[in-house]
């Protein structure tokens, strides 16, 4: 990570030539290697370096003799001050000062004047590159832009302080995720994106198809090259008949082998022509349909209906039932027509699955994972977290510290409902009625974690009626071994369960829920052959980023948000 | 990683209770923690442990007094021998011996008899769980099964030695990828899966849509609840007219405000009813079409045509032009109708992108990355690599060692063509003609890396006609700053380039290639505003696994392969 590099550098010597070591696959020194050092870079004064980045703020001074540039290269939230003399730029210094300009300079690191905020600055000796900006046209001028405005410029918004901090936090959480699971012996499994297992009902799934583009291609082709008419086909048939008669005549006339052979070849050719014409005359524009009028998916790319996955859980279970501890981390999709600040059509999920593990193990794993993520951000992303605390959510760093260090409260669903009923008795108003059997609403979850306990809470053993068929039925036959992890700020962060490993019980549950058995036949095989108790959970990755940063809208924590009506780039 | 855990354990003390430490989120000890120790587990003799796994081989002995089970839990390629006495199993030992049975036991680790292959074995004291298998029905009996046969059982094949080794190698390469880039200060960016940037022509892209399912839903709805007839609409119109007249009459009769108000309400209601009927009468079954007969994508989920991504490069460039060093690692898709052993419809790509970097830096990065992957497998997956060498490709370990330690040869495209021409002169036959300007065929690439140099080769500076518009035009105006990394066994492993950062040049290249400018407008913004030289490449992740393992078919190195006609699960 960026920070590690900086620390490494701070701990090791600068090379003897007096030049700050450059990045390995570039000819410039990342800015964090200079200013994120413990000494803020002051220890590097006197060294030479090539630095590059984009101008955050630029101004001319001393009657246009100098330009002062705040350069940022995305390696850290901080900027490096670079001073450029007028003579170094062909033309006017006006070229290098606009916000967004890319500037690369060779220069000397110098201590700034007393009282300056920065601990080191660069005095340019040579301007190596300028990527100019016309300030009249640049969509991201130097001013506070709203996050909503920036959503119209997803290709440029990573140049802003907020979106670049989010990118670094997102990166850190992704690598922390892999590190945590690898450390604990989990194998990363790539579950499929295109799926034919429709486990949650096709209504909310995107369909993946080549039928529409094939139909368009065919329609175009038929316009350019119209299909044969019935007359064309008849004519070709007549030719076949004629050629056939010639062969017969030659045969009965005992013509030479050569003559007959040539006539047979002619006949074959005419038959080929006919069959091609017949084939083409059957081509119908539009989506291929079966006799009953339904779309003929046998003609689609996968010879059946295919969808974008809504979860890798069922598939990753098949790997857990062989490799024991596995996880998937990939994109998932919902074609839900919801325009809220909490829903995306494309989002990322982390889904571990553990064999030989019960609900208690699952809860232990979820708690350890969330704590690990929080501590990782404190250890590796503190500058970015300070930025978020400063601009968006004062409490976000304390929240990370609290979650990283506080044991999660664990209450059963029944206890949770009692707590809510108690609250109602004491005058708390909820929009949604509280009684045993309800699916906890967001307001209930947030009351439990934010008001009642003021710390993360795991609620477990939910009524079976409100949970999925694959969750393990408890001995009470009323509840299933499910668990949700609730945290302040976002409510539910994780949902998981012990899976039903008993063949008879899971078959009964599928039937109870009115689901067809056939699509789950492969899944039932995992219970038919060498069944094992196993448990897992899913964490919505964007939700974790909302929790960490305190941002309000999920569209701002994924680089390229997809939602109804929008899929830019 | 699995191996690290084992080594850690070997280096630390066993706890005082004499029990082998269990996995953190499970109540059993992973088998690699026992047998992958430096001493093969012998140092643990006398300790107690709970172990679980699936029976690879089971047999009864001593007149059915004992069962000898080879258990595997996927944590390593090796098996643990477990001895179960008849009395420990309810019923018959026949229950625990079939291949595929899941067995969990508490037992004591013991030194095996002299001369045994294993260094330690477990004598069961209690059988905690049996997940039985009916051998007559189990699809994967104990016998050598072909990889082709196993492709029909993607939900069970991870229980086989080969597919589980591949899964561990794939996992190791994925984590090595993240570790390499994070170590070098790259940020992981999630580029979009659903895209509206059709950069390579829609012909080979999957379409993502809700139009088909919406049409099906509507058709069903119209059958259940037929649309109004013209007569229904006429009748409603008459009601509106009538209610309107009543209002007029009341008004001219100067009726009370109350009376008029009530009549106006009635009128409003009748208008609502009419407009709903009119709306419904317009509903047409089928895909929504525009007046020109084309599909009306404004009615699709994203209000335009959307596809599955074929590459995250263009999008990740927008992050490189802000955050400097970034990479994406995610699924990509091709709707190509190819049935070869080298093509998948869904596959994973690693795509780094570096700002302030030229082609030379790009080549350095690619070489360092491939070397790192090879060394990582040697350091972390040697047991699995030995299995692959033993069963599939004798030379695979030596190949990793060679690539990890040998500097890659670098030759220009022009030199590469000269080498091939020289070979032809000396009698080498190629299926494809060799001359300057051709796209190198696989046979050419393999000749260069396998025969001529016998080591990895980077070919750079290709003719512009055979490369993409975004590659930087060299000063000769004939070639572009592209590079391909060729390795023995698979040929091309990586393709990359320096990107064209000059606005005028890239616009000219787009036009030269007959592409429309409009879809690339956002991409051109990266050159309009603060342009910077930058470079990147793409590595086909499955190709890297083929290279490492020596397997021949790409369908065997991804957990759930998708290709024409097949998308199981």
Short mmCIF file of N, CA, C and O in Angstrom, two decimals, chain A residues 140-248:
data_model
loop_
_atom_site.label_atom_id
_atom_site.label_comp_id
_atom_site.label_asym_id
_atom_site.label_seq_id
_atom_site.Cartn_x
_atom_site.Cartn_y
_atom_site.Cartn_z
N UNK A 140 -14.59 20.41 -13.92
CA UNK A 140 -14.43 20.38 -12.47
C UNK A 140 -13.59 21.57 -11.99
O UNK A 140 -12.43 21.42 -11.59
N UNK A 141 -14.16 22.76 -12.04
CA UNK A 141 -13.40 23.94 -11.63
C UNK A 141 -13.06 23.86 -10.15
O UNK A 141 -13.62 23.05 -9.42
N UNK A 142 -12.15 24.73 -9.72
CA UNK A 142 -11.74 24.75 -8.32
C UNK A 142 -12.82 25.43 -7.48
O UNK A 142 -12.88 26.63 -7.38
N UNK A 143 -13.68 24.61 -6.95
CA UNK A 143 -14.72 25.11 -6.05
C UNK A 143 -15.35 23.87 -5.46
O UNK A 143 -15.12 22.77 -5.94
N UNK A 144 -16.07 24.08 -4.39
CA UNK A 144 -16.69 22.90 -3.77
C UNK A 144 -17.81 22.41 -4.68
O UNK A 144 -18.78 23.12 -4.93
N UNK A 145 -17.65 21.19 -5.21
CA UNK A 145 -18.66 20.60 -6.08
C UNK A 145 -19.44 19.57 -5.29
O UNK A 145 -18.87 18.83 -4.49
N UNK A 146 -20.74 19.50 -5.50
CA UNK A 146 -21.51 18.52 -4.74
C UNK A 146 -21.25 17.11 -5.29
O UNK A 146 -20.92 16.94 -6.46
N UNK A 147 -21.41 16.13 -4.41
CA UNK A 147 -21.23 14.74 -4.84
C UNK A 147 -22.24 14.41 -5.93
O UNK A 147 -21.94 13.63 -6.84
N UNK A 148 -23.42 14.97 -5.84
CA UNK A 148 -24.44 14.73 -6.85
C UNK A 148 -24.00 15.25 -8.22
O UNK A 148 -24.11 14.55 -9.23
N UNK A 149 -23.44 16.45 -8.24
CA UNK A 149 -22.92 17.02 -9.48
C UNK A 149 -21.84 16.12 -10.06
O UNK A 149 -21.82 15.83 -11.27
N UNK A 150 -20.96 15.63 -9.21
CA UNK A 150 -19.84 14.81 -9.68
C UNK A 150 -20.28 13.50 -10.31
O UNK A 150 -19.57 12.92 -11.12
N UNK A 151 -21.48 13.02 -9.95
CA UNK A 151 -21.97 11.76 -10.52
C UNK A 151 -22.17 11.85 -12.03
O UNK A 151 -22.28 10.84 -12.70
N UNK A 152 -22.25 13.08 -12.55
CA UNK A 152 -22.35 13.24 -14.00
C UNK A 152 -20.98 13.20 -14.68
O UNK A 152 -20.89 13.30 -15.89
N UNK A 153 -19.92 13.08 -13.88
CA UNK A 153 -18.56 13.08 -14.44
C UNK A 153 -17.75 11.94 -13.83
O UNK A 153 -16.68 12.16 -13.26
N UNK A 154 -18.25 10.72 -13.96
CA UNK A 154 -17.56 9.60 -13.30
C UNK A 154 -16.16 9.38 -13.87
O UNK A 154 -15.32 8.77 -13.23
N UNK A 155 -15.90 9.88 -15.08
CA UNK A 155 -14.56 9.69 -15.65
C UNK A 155 -13.55 10.70 -15.13
O UNK A 155 -12.37 10.56 -15.34
N UNK A 156 -14.04 11.74 -14.46
CA UNK A 156 -13.13 12.76 -13.95
C UNK A 156 -13.19 12.89 -12.44
O UNK A 156 -12.28 13.46 -11.83
N UNK A 157 -14.24 12.35 -11.82
CA UNK A 157 -14.45 12.69 -10.40
C UNK A 157 -13.39 12.10 -9.48
O UNK A 157 -13.25 12.54 -8.33
N UNK A 158 -12.60 11.08 -9.96
CA UNK A 158 -11.55 10.55 -9.09
C UNK A 158 -10.44 11.59 -8.89
O UNK A 158 -9.54 11.36 -8.09
N UNK A 159 -10.49 12.71 -9.59
CA UNK A 159 -9.52 13.77 -9.37
C UNK A 159 -9.88 14.65 -8.18
O UNK A 159 -9.12 15.56 -7.83
N UNK A 160 -11.06 14.44 -7.60
CA UNK A 160 -11.46 15.27 -6.46
C UNK A 160 -10.99 14.63 -5.15
O UNK A 160 -10.74 13.43 -5.08
N UNK A 161 -10.86 15.45 -4.13
CA UNK A 161 -10.38 14.95 -2.84
C UNK A 161 -11.25 13.83 -2.30
O UNK A 161 -10.74 12.81 -1.83
N UNK A 162 -12.56 14.02 -2.36
CA UNK A 162 -13.44 13.04 -1.74
C UNK A 162 -13.40 11.70 -2.47
O UNK A 162 -13.19 10.66 -1.86
N UNK A 163 -13.58 11.74 -3.78
CA UNK A 163 -13.65 10.48 -4.52
C UNK A 163 -12.30 9.76 -4.51
O UNK A 163 -12.24 8.54 -4.49
N UNK A 164 -11.19 10.50 -4.49
CA UNK A 164 -9.90 9.82 -4.43
C UNK A 164 -9.67 9.21 -3.04
O UNK A 164 -9.12 8.13 -2.92
N UNK A 165 -10.14 9.88 -2.00
CA UNK A 165 -10.04 9.27 -0.67
C UNK A 165 -10.88 8.00 -0.59
O UNK A 165 -10.45 6.98 -0.06
N UNK A 166 -12.09 8.07 -1.14
CA UNK A 166 -12.95 6.88 -1.16
C UNK A 166 -12.26 5.75 -1.93
O UNK A 166 -12.28 4.59 -1.51
N UNK A 167 -11.60 6.09 -3.04
CA UNK A 167 -10.92 5.06 -3.84
C UNK A 167 -9.81 4.39 -3.02
O UNK A 167 -9.63 3.17 -3.09
N UNK A 168 -9.08 5.18 -2.25
CA UNK A 168 -8.01 4.58 -1.44
C UNK A 168 -8.58 3.75 -0.30
O UNK A 168 -8.05 2.68 0.04
N UNK A 169 -9.69 4.20 0.28
CA UNK A 169 -10.32 3.44 1.36
C UNK A 169 -10.90 2.13 0.81
O UNK A 169 -10.75 1.06 1.39
N UNK A 170 -11.53 2.22 -0.34
CA UNK A 170 -12.10 1.03 -0.98
C UNK A 170 -10.99 0.02 -1.30
O UNK A 170 -11.13 -1.17 -1.05
N UNK A 171 -9.90 0.52 -1.86
CA UNK A 171 -8.76 -0.34 -2.15
C UNK A 171 -8.25 -1.02 -0.89
O UNK A 171 -8.00 -2.23 -0.87
N UNK A 172 -8.12 -0.25 0.19
CA UNK A 172 -7.60 -0.80 1.43
C UNK A 172 -8.53 -1.88 1.98
O UNK A 172 -8.07 -2.94 2.43
N UNK A 173 -9.83 -1.65 1.91
CA UNK A 173 -10.78 -2.64 2.42
C UNK A 173 -10.76 -3.92 1.57
O UNK A 173 -10.94 -5.02 2.09
N UNK A 174 -10.54 -3.76 0.27
CA UNK A 174 -10.49 -4.95 -0.60
C UNK A 174 -9.26 -5.79 -0.27
O UNK A 174 -9.34 -7.01 -0.11
N UNK A 175 -8.13 -5.12 -0.13
CA UNK A 175 -6.91 -5.88 0.16
C UNK A 175 -6.98 -6.46 1.58
O UNK A 175 -6.53 -7.58 1.82
N UNK A 176 -7.57 -5.72 2.51
CA UNK A 176 -7.74 -6.24 3.87
C UNK A 176 -8.60 -7.50 3.86
O UNK A 176 -8.35 -8.45 4.58
N UNK A 177 -9.62 -7.49 3.02
CA UNK A 177 -10.51 -8.65 2.90
C UNK A 177 -9.72 -9.88 2.47
O UNK A 177 -9.79 -10.94 3.10
N UNK A 178 -8.95 -9.74 1.40
CA UNK A 178 -8.15 -10.87 0.94
C UNK A 178 -7.15 -11.30 2.00
O UNK A 178 -6.96 -12.49 2.26
N UNK A 179 -6.51 -10.33 2.62
CA UNK A 179 -5.49 -10.65 3.62
C UNK A 179 -6.09 -11.42 4.79
O UNK A 179 -5.53 -12.42 5.25
N UNK A 180 -7.24 -10.95 5.25
CA UNK A 180 -7.89 -11.62 6.39
C UNK A 180 -8.20 -13.08 6.06
O UNK A 180 -7.85 -13.99 6.82
N UNK A 181 -8.84 -13.32 4.92
CA UNK A 181 -9.26 -14.69 4.63
C UNK A 181 -8.06 -15.59 4.29
O UNK A 181 -8.02 -16.75 4.67
N UNK A 182 -7.09 -15.04 3.59
CA UNK A 182 -5.90 -15.85 3.27
C UNK A 182 -5.17 -16.23 4.55
O UNK A 182 -4.73 -17.36 4.72
N UNK A 183 -5.06 -15.29 5.47
CA UNK A 183 -4.40 -15.53 6.76
C UNK A 183 -5.05 -16.68 7.50
O UNK A 183 -4.41 -17.39 8.28
N UNK A 184 -6.37 -16.83 7.31
CA UNK A 184 -7.10 -17.86 8.03
C UNK A 184 -7.32 -19.10 7.18
O UNK A 184 -8.20 -19.91 7.49
N UNK A 185 -6.56 -19.24 6.10
CA UNK A 185 -6.60 -20.49 5.33
C UNK A 185 -7.79 -20.64 4.40
O UNK A 185 -8.10 -21.74 3.96
N UNK A 186 -8.46 -19.53 4.08
CA UNK A 186 -9.58 -19.59 3.13
C UNK A 186 -9.04 -19.49 1.71
O UNK A 186 -8.10 -18.74 1.45
N UNK A 187 -9.67 -20.22 0.81
CA UNK A 187 -9.32 -20.12 -0.60
C UNK A 187 -10.31 -19.22 -1.33
O UNK A 187 -11.53 -19.35 -1.16
N UNK A 188 -9.77 -18.33 -2.15
CA UNK A 188 -10.60 -17.41 -2.95
C UNK A 188 -11.13 -18.17 -4.16
O UNK A 188 -10.37 -18.72 -4.93
N UNK A 189 -12.45 -18.22 -4.30
CA UNK A 189 -13.08 -18.95 -5.41
C UNK A 189 -13.85 -17.95 -6.27
O UNK A 189 -14.65 -17.17 -5.75
N UNK A 190 -13.61 -17.98 -7.57
CA UNK A 190 -14.36 -17.12 -8.48
C UNK A 190 -15.66 -17.80 -8.87
O UNK A 190 -15.69 -18.64 -9.74
N UNK A 191 -16.74 -17.41 -8.21
CA UNK A 191 -18.05 -17.95 -8.57
C UNK A 191 -18.52 -17.25 -9.86
O UNK A 191 -18.03 -16.18 -10.20
N UNK A 192 -19.46 -17.88 -10.57
CA UNK A 192 -19.80 -17.35 -11.89
C UNK A 192 -20.59 -16.05 -11.83
O UNK A 192 -21.37 -15.84 -10.90
N UNK A 193 -20.38 -15.18 -12.83
CA UNK A 193 -21.16 -13.95 -12.95
C UNK A 193 -22.43 -14.26 -13.75
O UNK A 193 -23.52 -13.86 -13.38
N UNK A 194 -22.25 -14.98 -14.86
CA UNK A 194 -23.40 -15.42 -15.63
C UNK A 194 -23.88 -16.73 -15.01
O UNK A 194 -23.09 -17.65 -14.81
N UNK A 195 -25.16 -16.78 -14.68
CA UNK A 195 -25.65 -17.97 -13.99
C UNK A 195 -26.96 -18.44 -14.59
O UNK A 195 -27.73 -17.64 -15.14
N UNK A 196 -27.21 -19.74 -14.49
CA UNK A 196 -28.51 -20.28 -14.88
C UNK A 196 -29.24 -20.81 -13.65
O UNK A 196 -30.31 -21.39 -13.77
N UNK A 197 -28.66 -20.61 -12.46
CA UNK A 197 -29.33 -20.95 -11.21
C UNK A 197 -30.12 -19.74 -10.77
O UNK A 197 -29.56 -18.79 -10.23
N UNK A 198 -31.40 -19.78 -10.98
CA UNK A 198 -32.22 -18.65 -10.65
C UNK A 198 -32.74 -18.86 -9.25
O UNK A 198 -33.83 -19.35 -9.04
N UNK A 199 -31.91 -18.47 -8.24
CA UNK A 199 -32.30 -18.87 -6.88
C UNK A 199 -33.22 -17.89 -6.22
O UNK A 199 -33.81 -18.20 -5.21
N UNK A 200 -33.37 -16.69 -6.77
CA UNK A 200 -34.22 -15.74 -6.05
C UNK A 200 -35.39 -15.22 -6.91
O UNK A 200 -35.98 -14.20 -6.61
N UNK A 201 -35.66 -15.89 -8.01
CA UNK A 201 -36.78 -15.42 -8.83
C UNK A 201 -36.29 -14.47 -9.90
O UNK A 201 -35.62 -13.49 -9.61
N UNK A 202 -36.63 -14.74 -11.15
CA UNK A 202 -36.04 -14.00 -12.27
C UNK A 202 -36.46 -12.55 -12.27
O UNK A 202 -35.83 -11.72 -12.92
N UNK A 203 -37.51 -12.21 -11.57
CA UNK A 203 -38.04 -10.85 -11.61
C UNK A 203 -36.99 -9.79 -11.34
O UNK A 203 -37.01 -8.74 -11.97
N UNK A 204 -36.06 -10.06 -10.43
CA UNK A 204 -35.08 -9.05 -10.09
C UNK A 204 -33.70 -9.33 -10.67
O UNK A 204 -32.71 -8.80 -10.21
N UNK A 205 -33.68 -10.20 -11.68
CA UNK A 205 -32.38 -10.52 -12.28
C UNK A 205 -32.27 -9.90 -13.67
O UNK A 205 -33.24 -9.82 -14.42
N UNK A 206 -31.05 -9.50 -14.00
CA UNK A 206 -30.77 -9.07 -15.36
C UNK A 206 -30.57 -10.30 -16.22
O UNK A 206 -29.96 -11.27 -15.80
N UNK A 207 -31.08 -10.21 -17.44
CA UNK A 207 -30.90 -11.31 -18.35
C UNK A 207 -29.67 -11.04 -19.22
O UNK A 207 -29.39 -9.90 -19.59
N UNK A 208 -28.92 -12.10 -19.51
CA UNK A 208 -27.75 -12.01 -20.38
C UNK A 208 -28.09 -12.76 -21.66
O UNK A 208 -28.43 -13.94 -21.60
N UNK A 209 -27.99 -12.09 -22.78
CA UNK A 209 -28.48 -12.71 -24.00
C UNK A 209 -27.73 -12.20 -25.23
O UNK A 209 -27.15 -11.11 -25.21
N UNK A 210 -27.75 -13.01 -26.28
CA UNK A 210 -27.31 -12.54 -27.59
C UNK A 210 -28.48 -12.52 -28.57
O UNK A 210 -28.30 -12.24 -29.75
N UNK A 211 -29.69 -12.83 -28.09
CA UNK A 211 -30.84 -12.92 -28.99
C UNK A 211 -31.18 -11.59 -29.65
O UNK A 211 -31.50 -11.53 -30.83
N UNK A 212 -31.12 -10.51 -28.86
CA UNK A 212 -31.49 -9.21 -29.42
C UNK A 212 -30.50 -8.77 -30.48
O UNK A 212 -30.89 -8.32 -31.56
N UNK A 213 -29.19 -8.90 -30.19
CA UNK A 213 -28.21 -8.46 -31.18
C UNK A 213 -28.23 -9.40 -32.39
O UNK A 213 -28.04 -8.94 -33.53
N UNK A 214 -28.47 -10.69 -32.18
CA UNK A 214 -28.61 -11.63 -33.30
C UNK A 214 -29.80 -11.23 -34.18
O UNK A 214 -29.71 -11.27 -35.41
N UNK A 215 -30.91 -10.88 -33.53
CA UNK A 215 -32.10 -10.49 -34.29
C UNK A 215 -31.82 -9.23 -35.10
O UNK A 215 -32.21 -9.12 -36.26
N UNK A 216 -31.12 -8.29 -34.47
CA UNK A 216 -30.78 -7.06 -35.20
C UNK A 216 -29.87 -7.34 -36.38
O UNK A 216 -30.04 -6.81 -37.46
N UNK A 217 -28.87 -8.21 -36.14
CA UNK A 217 -27.94 -8.58 -37.20
C UNK A 217 -28.70 -9.22 -38.36
O UNK A 217 -28.51 -8.88 -39.53
N UNK A 218 -29.60 -10.14 -38.00
CA UNK A 218 -30.36 -10.85 -39.04
C UNK A 218 -31.26 -9.90 -39.82
O UNK A 218 -31.35 -9.97 -41.05
N UNK A 219 -31.92 -9.01 -39.11
CA UNK A 219 -32.82 -8.07 -39.77
C UNK A 219 -32.06 -7.23 -40.80
O UNK A 219 -32.50 -7.04 -41.92
N UNK A 220 -30.88 -6.76 -40.37
CA UNK A 220 -30.04 -5.98 -41.26
C UNK A 220 -29.63 -6.81 -42.47
O UNK A 220 -29.69 -6.35 -43.62
N UNK A 221 -29.26 -8.03 -42.20
CA UNK A 221 -28.78 -8.91 -43.27
C UNK A 221 -29.91 -9.18 -44.26
O UNK A 221 -29.69 -9.21 -45.48
N UNK A 222 -31.14 -9.36 -43.75
CA UNK A 222 -32.27 -9.67 -44.63
C UNK A 222 -32.66 -8.47 -45.49
O UNK A 222 -33.20 -8.63 -46.58
N UNK A 223 -32.38 -7.28 -44.96
CA UNK A 223 -32.64 -6.08 -45.77
C UNK A 223 -31.62 -6.01 -46.91
O UNK A 223 -31.96 -5.79 -48.06
N UNK A 224 -30.35 -6.23 -46.53
CA UNK A 224 -29.29 -6.15 -47.55
C UNK A 224 -29.39 -7.27 -48.57
O UNK A 224 -29.00 -7.13 -49.72
N UNK A 225 -29.87 -8.39 -48.11
CA UNK A 225 -29.83 -9.60 -48.92
C UNK A 225 -31.13 -10.35 -48.66
O UNK A 225 -31.18 -11.28 -47.87
N UNK A 226 -32.23 -9.92 -49.33
CA UNK A 226 -33.57 -10.42 -48.99
C UNK A 226 -33.65 -11.94 -49.15
O UNK A 226 -32.97 -12.51 -50.00
N UNK A 227 -34.47 -12.58 -48.35
CA UNK A 227 -34.61 -14.04 -48.43
C UNK A 227 -35.27 -14.41 -49.76
O UNK A 227 -35.94 -13.60 -50.38
N UNK A 228 -35.07 -15.65 -50.24
CA UNK A 228 -35.65 -16.08 -51.51
C UNK A 228 -37.17 -16.10 -51.43
O UNK A 228 -37.74 -16.35 -50.36
N UNK A 229 -37.81 -15.82 -52.55
CA UNK A 229 -39.27 -15.93 -52.60
C UNK A 229 -39.64 -17.39 -52.82
O UNK A 229 -38.78 -18.22 -53.13
N UNK A 230 -40.93 -17.67 -52.67
CA UNK A 230 -41.39 -19.05 -52.92
C UNK A 230 -41.08 -19.43 -54.37
O UNK A 230 -40.69 -20.57 -54.67
N UNK A 231 -41.18 -18.44 -55.29
CA UNK A 231 -40.88 -18.71 -56.71
C UNK A 231 -39.42 -19.13 -56.89
O UNK A 231 -39.11 -20.06 -57.63
N UNK A 232 -38.51 -18.41 -56.17
CA UNK A 232 -37.09 -18.78 -56.25
C UNK A 232 -36.90 -20.24 -55.83
O UNK A 232 -36.17 -21.00 -56.46
N UNK A 233 -37.57 -20.60 -54.73
CA UNK A 233 -37.42 -21.97 -54.21
C UNK A 233 -37.99 -22.97 -55.21
O UNK A 233 -37.38 -24.00 -55.51
N UNK A 234 -39.16 -22.62 -55.76
CA UNK A 234 -39.78 -23.51 -56.77
C UNK A 234 -38.85 -23.71 -57.95
O UNK A 234 -38.66 -24.82 -58.44
N UNK A 235 -38.27 -22.62 -58.43
CA UNK A 235 -37.35 -22.68 -59.57
C UNK A 235 -36.18 -23.62 -59.25
O UNK A 235 -35.80 -24.46 -60.08
N UNK A 236 -35.65 -23.48 -58.05
CA UNK A 236 -34.53 -24.33 -57.67
C UNK A 236 -34.95 -25.79 -57.61
O UNK A 236 -34.20 -26.71 -57.98
N UNK A 237 -36.18 -26.00 -57.14
CA UNK A 237 -36.71 -27.38 -57.09
C UNK A 237 -36.80 -27.97 -58.50
O UNK A 237 -36.47 -29.13 -58.72
N UNK A 238 -37.27 -27.12 -59.44
CA UNK A 238 -37.39 -27.57 -60.83
C UNK A 238 -36.02 -27.98 -61.38
O UNK A 238 -35.88 -28.99 -62.07
N UNK A 239 -35.00 -27.18 -61.03
CA UNK A 239 -33.64 -27.50 -61.49
C UNK A 239 -33.22 -28.87 -60.96
O UNK A 239 -32.67 -29.71 -61.69
N UNK A 240 -33.48 -29.11 -59.64
CA UNK A 240 -33.11 -30.40 -59.06
C UNK A 240 -33.80 -31.54 -59.83
O UNK A 240 -33.18 -32.55 -60.16
N UNK A 241 -35.09 -31.33 -60.12
CA UNK A 241 -35.86 -32.36 -60.81
C UNK A 241 -35.24 -32.64 -62.19
O UNK A 241 -34.99 -33.79 -62.57
N UNK A 242 -34.94 -31.55 -62.86
CA UNK A 242 -34.36 -31.65 -64.20
C UNK A 242 -33.03 -32.41 -64.18
O UNK A 242 -32.81 -33.35 -64.95
N UNK A 243 -32.16 -32.00 -63.23
CA UNK A 243 -30.84 -32.64 -63.14
C UNK A 243 -30.98 -34.11 -62.78
O UNK A 243 -30.20 -34.96 -63.24
N UNK A 244 -31.99 -34.40 -61.96
CA UNK A 244 -32.24 -35.80 -61.58
C UNK A 244 -32.64 -36.62 -62.79
O UNK A 244 -32.17 -37.76 -62.99
N UNK A 245 -33.50 -36.01 -63.62
CA UNK A 245 -33.94 -36.72 -64.82
C UNK A 245 -32.77 -36.97 -65.76
O UNK A 245 -32.65 -38.06 -66.35
N UNK A 246 -31.88 -36.01 -65.88
CA UNK A 246 -30.70 -36.20 -66.75
C UNK A 246 -29.89 -37.40 -66.29
O UNK A 246 -29.50 -38.26 -67.08
N UNK A 247 -29.69 -37.48 -64.96
CA UNK A 247 -28.93 -38.62 -64.42
C UNK A 247 -29.63 -39.93 -64.80
O UNK A 247 -29.00 -40.88 -65.30
N UNK A 248 -30.97 -39.99 -64.58
CA UNK A 248 -31.72 -41.21 -64.91
C UNK A 248 -31.56 -41.58 -66.37
O UNK A 248 -31.28 -42.74 -66.72
#
